[in-house]
PDB file of C-alpha atoms in Angstrom:
ATOM      1  CA  MET A 139     176.495 -22.571 253.705  1.00 44.00           C
ATOM      2  CA  PRO A 140     179.849 -22.562 252.117  1.00 45.00           C
ATOM      3  CA  SER A 141     180.678 -25.211 249.617  1.00 46.00           C
ATOM      4  CA  PRO A 142     183.582 -27.528 250.654  1.00 44.00           C
ATOM      5  CA  SER A 143     185.821 -26.009 247.851  1.00 44.00           C
ATOM      6  CA  ALA A 144     185.215 -22.464 248.732  1.00 43.00           C
ATOM      7  CA  THR A 145     188.085 -21.661 251.036  1.00 43.00           C
ATOM      8  CA  GLN A 146     190.527 -23.703 248.584  1.00 45.00           C
ATOM      9  CA  ASP A 147     189.599 -21.609 245.713  1.00 45.00           C
ATOM     10  CA  SER A 148     192.756 -19.752 244.421  1.00 45.00           C
ATOM     11  CA  TYR A 149     190.507 -17.037 242.787  1.00 48.00           C
ATOM     12  CA  PRO A 150     188.072 -15.943 245.449  1.00 50.00           C
ATOM     13  CA  TYR A 151     187.743 -12.554 244.011  1.00 56.00           C
ATOM     14  CA  GLN A 152     186.506 -13.805 240.591  1.00 51.00           C
ATOM     15  CA  ASN A 153     184.557 -16.529 242.081  1.00 49.00           C
ATOM     16  CA  GLU A 154     182.749 -14.607 244.800  1.00 52.00           C
ATOM     17  CA  TRP A 155     180.647 -12.959 242.066  1.00 73.00           C
ATOM     18  CA  ILE A 156     178.914 -16.328 241.380  1.00 88.00           C
ATOM     19  CA  TRP A 157     175.804 -16.336 243.571  1.00 91.00           C
ATOM     20  CA  SER A 158     173.800 -19.485 244.012  1.00 93.00           C
ATOM     21  CA  LYS A 159     170.276 -19.450 244.067  1.00 95.00           C
ATOM     22  CA  LEU A 160     170.145 -19.692 247.834  1.00 96.00           C
ATOM     23  CA  GLU A 161     172.642 -16.966 248.132  1.00 95.00           C
ATOM     24  CA  LYS A 162     170.707 -14.664 245.985  1.00 95.00           C
ATOM     25  CA  ALA A 163     167.706 -15.193 248.054  1.00 96.00           C
ATOM     26  CA  ILE A 164     169.651 -14.372 251.199  1.00 97.00           C
ATOM     27  CA  ALA A 165     171.132 -11.284 249.442  1.00 97.00           C
ATOM     28  CA  ARG A 166     167.735  -9.959 248.214  1.00 97.00           C
ATOM     29  CA  THR A 167     166.105 -10.329 251.706  1.00 98.00           C
ATOM     30  CA  ALA A 168     169.043  -8.635 253.342  1.00 98.00           C
ATOM     31  CA  PHE A 169     169.245  -5.888 250.799  1.00 98.00           C
ATOM     32  CA  ASP A 170     165.516  -5.242 250.797  1.00 98.00           C
ATOM     33  CA  ALA A 171     165.481  -5.182 254.771  1.00 97.00           C
ATOM     34  CA  ALA A 172     168.108  -2.647 254.930  1.00 98.00           C
ATOM     35  CA  LEU A 173     166.765  -0.646 252.174  1.00 98.00           C
ATOM     36  CA  GLY A 174     163.286  -0.622 253.761  1.00 97.00           C
ATOM     37  CA  ARG A 175     164.797   0.202 257.259  1.00 97.00           C
ATOM     38  CA  GLU A 176     166.661   3.119 255.793  1.00 97.00           C
ATOM     39  CA  LEU A 177     163.562   4.428 253.744  1.00 98.00           C
ATOM     40  CA  HIS A 178     161.588   4.139 257.037  1.00 98.00           C
ATOM     41  CA  GLU A 179     164.127   6.242 258.824  1.00 97.00           C
ATOM     42  CA  VAL A 180     164.102   8.932 256.071  1.00 98.00           C
ATOM     43  CA  ILE A 181     160.234   9.045 256.441  1.00 98.00           C
ATOM     44  CA  GLN A 182     160.347   9.382 260.086  1.00 98.00           C
ATOM     45  CA  GLU A 183     163.068  12.167 259.932  1.00 97.00           C
ATOM     46  CA  THR A 184     160.987  13.941 257.082  1.00 98.00           C
ATOM     47  CA  LYS A 185     157.909  13.923 259.210  1.00 98.00           C
ATOM     48  CA  GLN A 186     159.636  15.235 262.216  1.00 98.00           C
ATOM     49  CA  LYS A 187     161.644  17.977 260.158  1.00 97.00           C
ATOM     50  CA  ALA A 188     158.425  19.134 258.525  1.00 98.00           C
ATOM     51  CA  SER A 189     156.517  19.298 261.617  1.00 97.00           C
ATOM     52  CA  GLN A 190     159.354  21.681 262.940  1.00 97.00           C
ATOM     53  CA  ILE A 191     159.390  23.977 259.907  1.00 98.00           C
ATOM     54  CA  LYS A 192     159.079  27.448 260.970  1.00 97.00           C
ATOM     55  CA  GLN A 193     160.372  29.601 258.063  1.00 97.00           C
ATOM     56  CA  PRO A 194     160.966  29.394 254.339  1.00 96.00           C
ATOM     57  CA  SER A 195     164.792  28.406 254.935  1.00 97.00           C
ATOM     58  CA  ASP A 196     163.558  25.304 256.764  1.00 98.00           C
ATOM     59  CA  LEU A 197     161.467  24.527 253.839  1.00 97.00           C
ATOM     60  CA  TRP A 198     164.457  24.576 251.431  1.00 97.00           C
ATOM     61  CA  ASP A 199     166.611  22.841 253.847  1.00 98.00           C
ATOM     62  CA  LEU A 200     164.125  19.898 253.938  1.00 98.00           C
ATOM     63  CA  GLU A 201     164.032  19.785 250.256  1.00 98.00           C
ATOM     64  CA  HIS A 202     167.821  19.790 249.958  1.00 97.00           C
ATOM     65  CA  SER A 203     168.158  17.047 252.586  1.00 97.00           C
ATOM     66  CA  LEU A 204     165.552  14.972 250.738  1.00 98.00           C
ATOM     67  CA  THR A 205     167.374  15.307 247.469  1.00 98.00           C
ATOM     68  CA  GLN A 206     170.710  14.401 249.240  1.00 98.00           C
ATOM     69  CA  ARG A 207     169.122  11.343 250.808  1.00 97.00           C
ATOM     70  CA  ARG A 208     167.581  10.169 247.663  1.00 97.00           C
ATOM     71  CA  LYS A 209     170.948  10.520 245.949  1.00 98.00           C
ATOM     72  CA  GLU A 210     172.851   8.785 248.652  1.00 97.00           C
ATOM     73  CA  ILE A 211     170.397   5.947 248.814  1.00 97.00           C
ATOM     74  CA  ASP A 212     170.278   5.402 245.060  1.00 96.00           C
ATOM     75  CA  ARG A 213     174.099   5.275 245.039  1.00 96.00           C
ATOM     76  CA  LYS A 214     174.298   2.930 248.139  1.00 97.00           C
ATOM     77  CA  TYR A 215     171.815   0.213 247.175  1.00 97.00           C
ATOM     78  CA  ASP A 216     173.266  -1.093 243.912  1.00 95.00           C
ATOM     79  CA  TYR A 217     172.044  -4.420 243.261  1.00 94.00           C
ATOM     80  CA  ARG A 218     174.327  -5.638 240.792  1.00 91.00           C
ATOM     81  CA  SER A 219     175.943  -8.844 241.679  1.00 86.00           C
ATOM     82  CA  SER A 220     179.469  -7.221 240.860  1.00 87.00           C
ATOM     83  CA  GLN A 221     178.683  -4.613 243.551  1.00 92.00           C
ATOM     84  CA  LEU A 222     176.917  -6.750 246.205  1.00 93.00           C
ATOM     85  CA  THR A 223     179.932  -7.430 248.591  1.00 93.00           C
ATOM     86  CA  LEU A 224     180.892  -3.819 248.492  1.00 95.00           C
ATOM     87  CA  VAL A 225     177.221  -2.736 249.147  1.00 97.00           C
ATOM     88  CA  PHE A 226     176.948  -5.225 251.980  1.00 97.00           C
ATOM     89  CA  GLY A 227     180.378  -4.351 253.500  1.00 97.00           C
ATOM     90  CA  ASN A 228     179.272  -0.537 253.499  1.00 97.00           C
ATOM     91  CA  LEU A 229     175.863  -1.652 255.200  1.00 98.00           C
ATOM     92  CA  LEU A 230     177.606  -3.638 257.701  1.00 97.00           C
ATOM     93  CA  ARG A 231     180.020  -0.747 258.558  1.00 97.00           C
ATOM     94  CA  GLU A 232     176.889   1.542 258.932  1.00 96.00           C
ATOM     95  CA  SER A 233     175.338  -1.097 261.018  1.00 96.00           C
ATOM     96  CA  ARG A 234     172.464  -1.152 258.700  1.00 97.00           C
ATOM     97  CA  LEU A 235     172.605  -5.034 258.602  1.00 96.00           C
ATOM     98  CA  GLY A 236     174.192  -7.464 260.823  1.00 96.00           C
ATOM     99  CA  GLU A 237     176.228 -10.440 259.954  1.00 95.00           C
ATOM    100  CA  GLU A 238     173.337 -12.589 261.025  1.00 96.00           C
ATOM    101  CA  ASP A 239     171.417 -11.192 257.926  1.00 97.00           C
ATOM    102  CA  LEU A 240     174.100 -12.580 255.622  1.00 97.00           C
ATOM    103  CA  ARG A 241     174.194 -16.071 257.165  1.00 97.00           C
ATOM    104  CA  GLY A 242     174.209 -18.608 254.529  1.00 96.00           C
ATOM    105  CA  LEU A 243     176.511 -16.766 252.116  1.00 95.00           C
ATOM    106  CA  ARG A 244     179.654 -18.524 251.239  1.00 93.00           C
ATOM    107  CA  GLU A 245     182.501 -17.791 253.634  1.00 94.00           C
ATOM    108  CA  ASP A 246     184.726 -16.157 250.885  1.00 92.00           C
ATOM    109  CA  LYS A 247     181.930 -13.726 250.240  1.00 94.00           C
ATOM    110  CA  LEU A 248     181.506 -12.899 253.945  1.00 95.00           C
ATOM    111  CA  GLU A 249     185.148 -12.492 254.417  1.00 95.00           C
ATOM    112  CA  SER A 250     185.154  -9.919 251.432  1.00 94.00           C
ATOM    113  CA  ILE A 251     182.176  -8.150 253.000  1.00 96.00           C
ATOM    114  CA  ARG A 252     183.855  -8.043 256.583  1.00 96.00           C
ATOM    115  CA  SER A 253     187.203  -6.868 254.901  1.00 96.00           C
ATOM    116  CA  TYR A 254     185.499  -3.988 253.102  1.00 96.00           C
ATOM    117  CA  ALA A 255     183.652  -3.009 256.189  1.00 96.00           C
ATOM    118  CA  LYS A 256     186.872  -2.889 258.093  1.00 96.00           C
ATOM    119  CA  LEU A 257     188.508  -0.928 255.496  1.00 96.00           C
ATOM    120  CA  LEU A 258     185.802   1.666 255.575  1.00 95.00           C
ATOM    121  CA  ALA A 259     185.966   1.892 259.088  1.00 94.00           C
ATOM    122  CA  GLU A 260     189.668   2.498 259.015  1.00 95.00           C
ATOM    123  CA  MET A 261     189.179   5.124 256.419  1.00 93.00           C
ATOM    124  CA  ASP A 262     186.699   6.857 258.583  1.00 90.00           C
ATOM    125  CA  ALA A 263     188.859   6.873 261.608  1.00 91.00           C
ATOM    126  CA  ALA A 264     191.796   8.191 259.671  1.00 87.00           C
TER     127      ALA A 264
ATOM    128  CA  MET B 196     148.602  58.569 243.453  1.00 44.00           C
ATOM    129  CA  PRO B 197     148.683  59.212 239.809  1.00 45.00           C
ATOM    130  CA  SER B 198     150.514  62.329 238.751  1.00 47.00           C
ATOM    131  CA  PRO B 199     148.433  64.879 236.709  1.00 45.00           C
ATOM    132  CA  SER B 200     150.433  64.001 233.621  1.00 44.00           C
ATOM    133  CA  ALA B 201     150.215  60.259 233.818  1.00 43.00           C
ATOM    134  CA  THR B 202     147.373  59.775 231.607  1.00 44.00           C
ATOM    135  CA  GLN B 203     148.616  62.231 229.125  1.00 45.00           C
ATOM    136  CA  ASP B 204     151.784  60.544 228.651  1.00 46.00           C
ATOM    137  CA  SER B 205     152.354  59.369 225.191  1.00 45.00           C
ATOM    138  CA  TYR B 206     154.808  56.659 226.063  1.00 48.00           C
ATOM    139  CA  PRO B 207     153.149  54.929 229.023  1.00 50.00           C
ATOM    140  CA  TYR B 208     155.117  51.711 228.557  1.00 56.00           C
ATOM    141  CA  GLN B 209     158.447  53.253 228.740  1.00 52.00           C
ATOM    142  CA  ASN B 210     157.240  55.638 231.533  1.00 49.00           C
ATOM    143  CA  GLU B 211     155.797  52.959 233.648  1.00 53.00           C
ATOM    144  CA  TRP B 212     159.067  51.594 234.522  1.00 74.00           C
ATOM    145  CA  ILE B 213     159.909  54.634 236.487  1.00 88.00           C
ATOM    146  CA  TRP B 214     158.867  54.103 239.965  1.00 91.00           C
ATOM    147  CA  SER B 215     158.739  56.888 242.503  1.00 93.00           C
ATOM    148  CA  LYS B 216     159.872  56.410 246.076  1.00 95.00           C
ATOM    149  CA  LEU B 217     156.282  55.968 247.387  1.00 96.00           C
ATOM    150  CA  GLU B 218     155.572  53.605 244.633  1.00 95.00           C
ATOM    151  CA  LYS B 219     158.521  51.501 245.353  1.00 95.00           C
ATOM    152  CA  ALA B 220     157.518  51.363 248.949  1.00 96.00           C
ATOM    153  CA  ILE B 221     154.027  50.140 248.113  1.00 97.00           C
ATOM    154  CA  ALA B 222     155.493  47.648 245.536  1.00 97.00           C
ATOM    155  CA  ARG B 223     157.810  46.364 247.928  1.00 97.00           C
ATOM    156  CA  THR B 224     155.211  45.763 250.548  1.00 98.00           C
ATOM    157  CA  ALA B 225     152.770  44.129 248.171  1.00 98.00           C
ATOM    158  CA  PHE B 226     155.421  41.962 246.826  1.00 98.00           C
ATOM    159  CA  ASP B 227     156.686  40.824 250.320  1.00 97.00           C
ATOM    160  CA  ALA B 228     153.262  40.104 251.445  1.00 97.00           C
ATOM    161  CA  ALA B 229     152.257  38.040 248.516  1.00 98.00           C
ATOM    162  CA  LEU B 230     155.619  36.151 248.578  1.00 98.00           C
ATOM    163  CA  GLY B 231     155.110  35.640 252.414  1.00 97.00           C
ATOM    164  CA  ARG B 232     151.643  34.266 251.982  1.00 97.00           C
ATOM    165  CA  GLU B 233     152.598  31.954 249.427  1.00 97.00           C
ATOM    166  CA  LEU B 234     155.534  30.678 251.283  1.00 98.00           C
ATOM    167  CA  HIS B 235     153.342  30.330 254.242  1.00 98.00           C
ATOM    168  CA  GLU B 236     151.080  28.119 252.058  1.00 97.00           C
ATOM    169  CA  VAL B 237     153.855  25.938 250.893  1.00 98.00           C
ATOM    170  CA  ILE B 238     154.854  25.408 254.489  1.00 98.00           C
ATOM    171  CA  GLN B 239     151.410  24.400 255.534  1.00 98.00           C
ATOM    172  CA  GLU B 240     150.988  22.109 252.414  1.00 97.00           C
ATOM    173  CA  THR B 241     154.376  20.459 253.160  1.00 98.00           C
ATOM    174  CA  LYS B 242     153.553  19.873 256.887  1.00 98.00           C
ATOM    175  CA  GLN B 243     150.394  18.298 255.727  1.00 98.00           C
ATOM    176  CA  LYS B 244     151.873  16.183 253.012  1.00 97.00           C
ATOM    177  CA  ALA B 245     154.711  14.992 255.280  1.00 98.00           C
ATOM    178  CA  SER B 246     152.249  14.033 257.916  1.00 97.00           C
ATOM    179  CA  GLN B 247     150.528  11.645 255.351  1.00 97.00           C
ATOM    180  CA  ILE B 248     153.634   9.912 253.969  1.00 98.00           C
ATOM    181  CA  LYS B 249     153.165   6.334 254.164  1.00 97.00           C
ATOM    182  CA  GLN B 250     155.504   4.922 251.638  1.00 97.00           C
ATOM    183  CA  PRO B 251     158.732   5.866 249.986  1.00 96.00           C
ATOM    184  CA  SER B 252     157.064   7.186 246.719  1.00 97.00           C
ATOM    185  CA  ASP B 253     155.170   9.760 248.938  1.00 98.00           C
ATOM    186  CA  LEU B 254     158.619  10.975 250.204  1.00 97.00           C
ATOM    187  CA  TRP B 255     159.968  11.329 246.643  1.00 97.00           C
ATOM    188  CA  ASP B 256     156.666  12.965 245.585  1.00 98.00           C
ATOM    189  CA  LEU B 257     157.064  15.565 248.348  1.00 98.00           C
ATOM    190  CA  GLU B 258     160.718  16.263 247.350  1.00 98.00           C
ATOM    191  CA  HIS B 259     159.574  16.649 243.661  1.00 97.00           C
ATOM    192  CA  SER B 260     156.639  19.027 244.558  1.00 97.00           C
ATOM    193  CA  LEU B 261     159.059  21.184 246.868  1.00 98.00           C
ATOM    194  CA  THR B 262     161.626  21.516 243.931  1.00 97.00           C
ATOM    195  CA  GLN B 263     158.863  22.469 241.670  1.00 98.00           C
ATOM    196  CA  ARG B 264     157.310  24.970 243.987  1.00 97.00           C
ATOM    197  CA  ARG B 265     160.803  26.339 244.690  1.00 97.00           C
ATOM    198  CA  LYS B 266     161.595  26.953 241.101  1.00 97.00           C
ATOM    199  CA  GLU B 267     157.958  28.357 240.290  1.00 97.00           C
ATOM    200  CA  ILE B 268     158.424  30.776 243.386  1.00 97.00           C
ATOM    201  CA  ASP B 269     161.821  31.884 242.100  1.00 96.00           C
ATOM    202  CA  ARG B 270     160.410  32.600 238.593  1.00 96.00           C
ATOM    203  CA  LYS B 271     157.260  34.313 239.854  1.00 97.00           C
ATOM    204  CA  TYR B 272     158.782  36.573 242.328  1.00 97.00           C
ATOM    205  CA  ASP B 273     161.117  38.529 240.244  1.00 95.00           C
ATOM    206  CA  TYR B 274     161.743  42.011 241.813  1.00 94.00           C
ATOM    207  CA  ARG B 275     163.106  43.849 238.997  1.00 91.00           C
ATOM    208  CA  SER B 276     161.453  46.988 238.221  1.00 86.00           C
ATOM    209  CA  SER B 277     161.168  46.109 234.533  1.00 87.00           C
ATOM    210  CA  GLN B 278     159.267  42.919 235.460  1.00 92.00           C
ATOM    211  CA  LEU B 279     157.098  44.388 238.180  1.00 93.00           C
ATOM    212  CA  THR B 280     153.909  45.008 236.429  1.00 93.00           C
ATOM    213  CA  LEU B 281     154.050  41.640 234.791  1.00 95.00           C
ATOM    214  CA  VAL B 282     154.920  40.165 238.409  1.00 97.00           C
ATOM    215  CA  PHE B 283     151.847  41.995 239.882  1.00 97.00           C
ATOM    216  CA  GLY B 284     149.404  41.234 236.991  1.00 97.00           C
ATOM    217  CA  ASN B 285     150.240  37.327 237.503  1.00 97.00           C
ATOM    218  CA  LEU B 286     149.789  37.789 241.226  1.00 98.00           C
ATOM    219  CA  LEU B 287     146.538  39.556 240.725  1.00 97.00           C
ATOM    220  CA  ARG B 288     145.347  36.892 238.368  1.00 97.00           C
ATOM    221  CA  GLU B 289     146.228  34.237 240.954  1.00 96.00           C
ATOM    222  CA  SER B 290     144.379  36.257 243.575  1.00 96.00           C
ATOM    223  CA  ARG B 291     147.567  36.313 245.498  1.00 96.00           C
ATOM    224  CA  LEU B 292     147.002  40.072 245.887  1.00 96.00           C
ATOM    225  CA  GLY B 293     144.167  42.506 245.425  1.00 96.00           C
ATOM    226  CA  GLU B 294     144.157  45.880 243.842  1.00 95.00           C
ATOM    227  CA  GLU B 295     143.926  47.304 247.277  1.00 96.00           C
ATOM    228  CA  ASP B 296     147.426  46.136 247.843  1.00 97.00           C
ATOM    229  CA  LEU B 297     148.514  48.325 244.839  1.00 97.00           C
ATOM    230  CA  ARG B 298     146.697  51.249 245.731  1.00 96.00           C
ATOM    231  CA  GLY B 299     148.978  54.305 245.360  1.00 96.00           C
ATOM    232  CA  LEU B 300     150.621  53.236 242.193  1.00 95.00           C
ATOM    233  CA  ARG B 301     150.121  55.419 239.113  1.00 93.00           C
ATOM    234  CA  GLU B 302     147.126  54.734 237.069  1.00 94.00           C
ATOM    235  CA  ASP B 303     149.128  53.788 233.983  1.00 92.00           C
ATOM    236  CA  LYS B 304     150.822  51.071 235.996  1.00 93.00           C
ATOM    237  CA  LEU B 305     147.587  49.876 237.612  1.00 95.00           C
ATOM    238  CA  GLU B 306     146.125  49.677 233.924  1.00 95.00           C
ATOM    239  CA  SER B 307     149.086  47.697 232.725  1.00 94.00           C
ATOM    240  CA  ILE B 308     148.806  45.344 235.695  1.00 96.00           C
ATOM    241  CA  ARG B 309     145.045  44.842 235.075  1.00 96.00           C
ATOM    242  CA  SER B 310     145.521  44.356 231.435  1.00 96.00           C
ATOM    243  CA  TYR B 311     148.122  41.638 232.013  1.00 96.00           C
ATOM    244  CA  ALA B 312     146.040  39.852 234.646  1.00 96.00           C
ATOM    245  CA  LYS B 313     143.100  39.871 232.129  1.00 96.00           C
ATOM    246  CA  LEU B 314     145.267  38.642 229.349  1.00 96.00           C
ATOM    247  CA  LEU B 315     146.539  35.743 231.584  1.00 95.00           C
ATOM    248  CA  ALA B 316     142.868  35.048 232.418  1.00 94.00           C
ATOM    249  CA  GLU B 317     141.858  34.810 228.775  1.00 95.00           C
ATOM    250  CA  MET B 318     144.849  32.591 228.046  1.00 93.00           C
ATOM    251  CA  ASP B 319     143.976  30.249 230.861  1.00 90.00           C
ATOM    252  CA  ALA B 320     140.348  30.054 229.705  1.00 91.00           C
ATOM    253  CA  ALA B 321     141.349  29.317 225.994  1.00 87.00           C
TER     254      ALA B 321
END
């Protein structure tokens, strides 16, 4: 729910780091849900890969992919308020969350999240 | 098959690093078989652990244990002739191979392997 002054603010990029109590709750829920879904996905992938192991190289491939996934998840899910719009932009780009999960954030934050998602999509396409 | 001079050699610890063609073949077979069995064991353990993953911490426990096992196996299976009696002593101690797998090595080598296995057992018991 954007405050009436939100769109008039001349310093949106400074202001967007201020998260109201409600916004923090929305952000936490969206963040945890996306992280939970991604972890669930890694668990399913791991079970499947492990069930298909035939030779030692498959074993070390699994280890390597788990290490990569752990590092990637650690990097991606950074719950610092200074990083949150970037984090959500990336998750939006990866379809790990939808705009409906972020409903209730101030419009300037949503705009920043959308812009970052768009930028990432353009970079991927380049 | 020990050569007649083997037990008379006054420098067994130097001499034992000389491996005849037959001994090399025996060592290679025993080494590969033990390594193959251990890798098979890790594969079975991994399949079982993966099938029991319920939460993310189980996932990272699996990754950690795989990394540990890989490092341990790398350290343990060192096929340099200077290391082989120690490697076999350790595998004997761990019951990963039996003396029958080493049949055909010179008696001084077997003695050195047995001694090292015994030493490790004593250290474990201490």
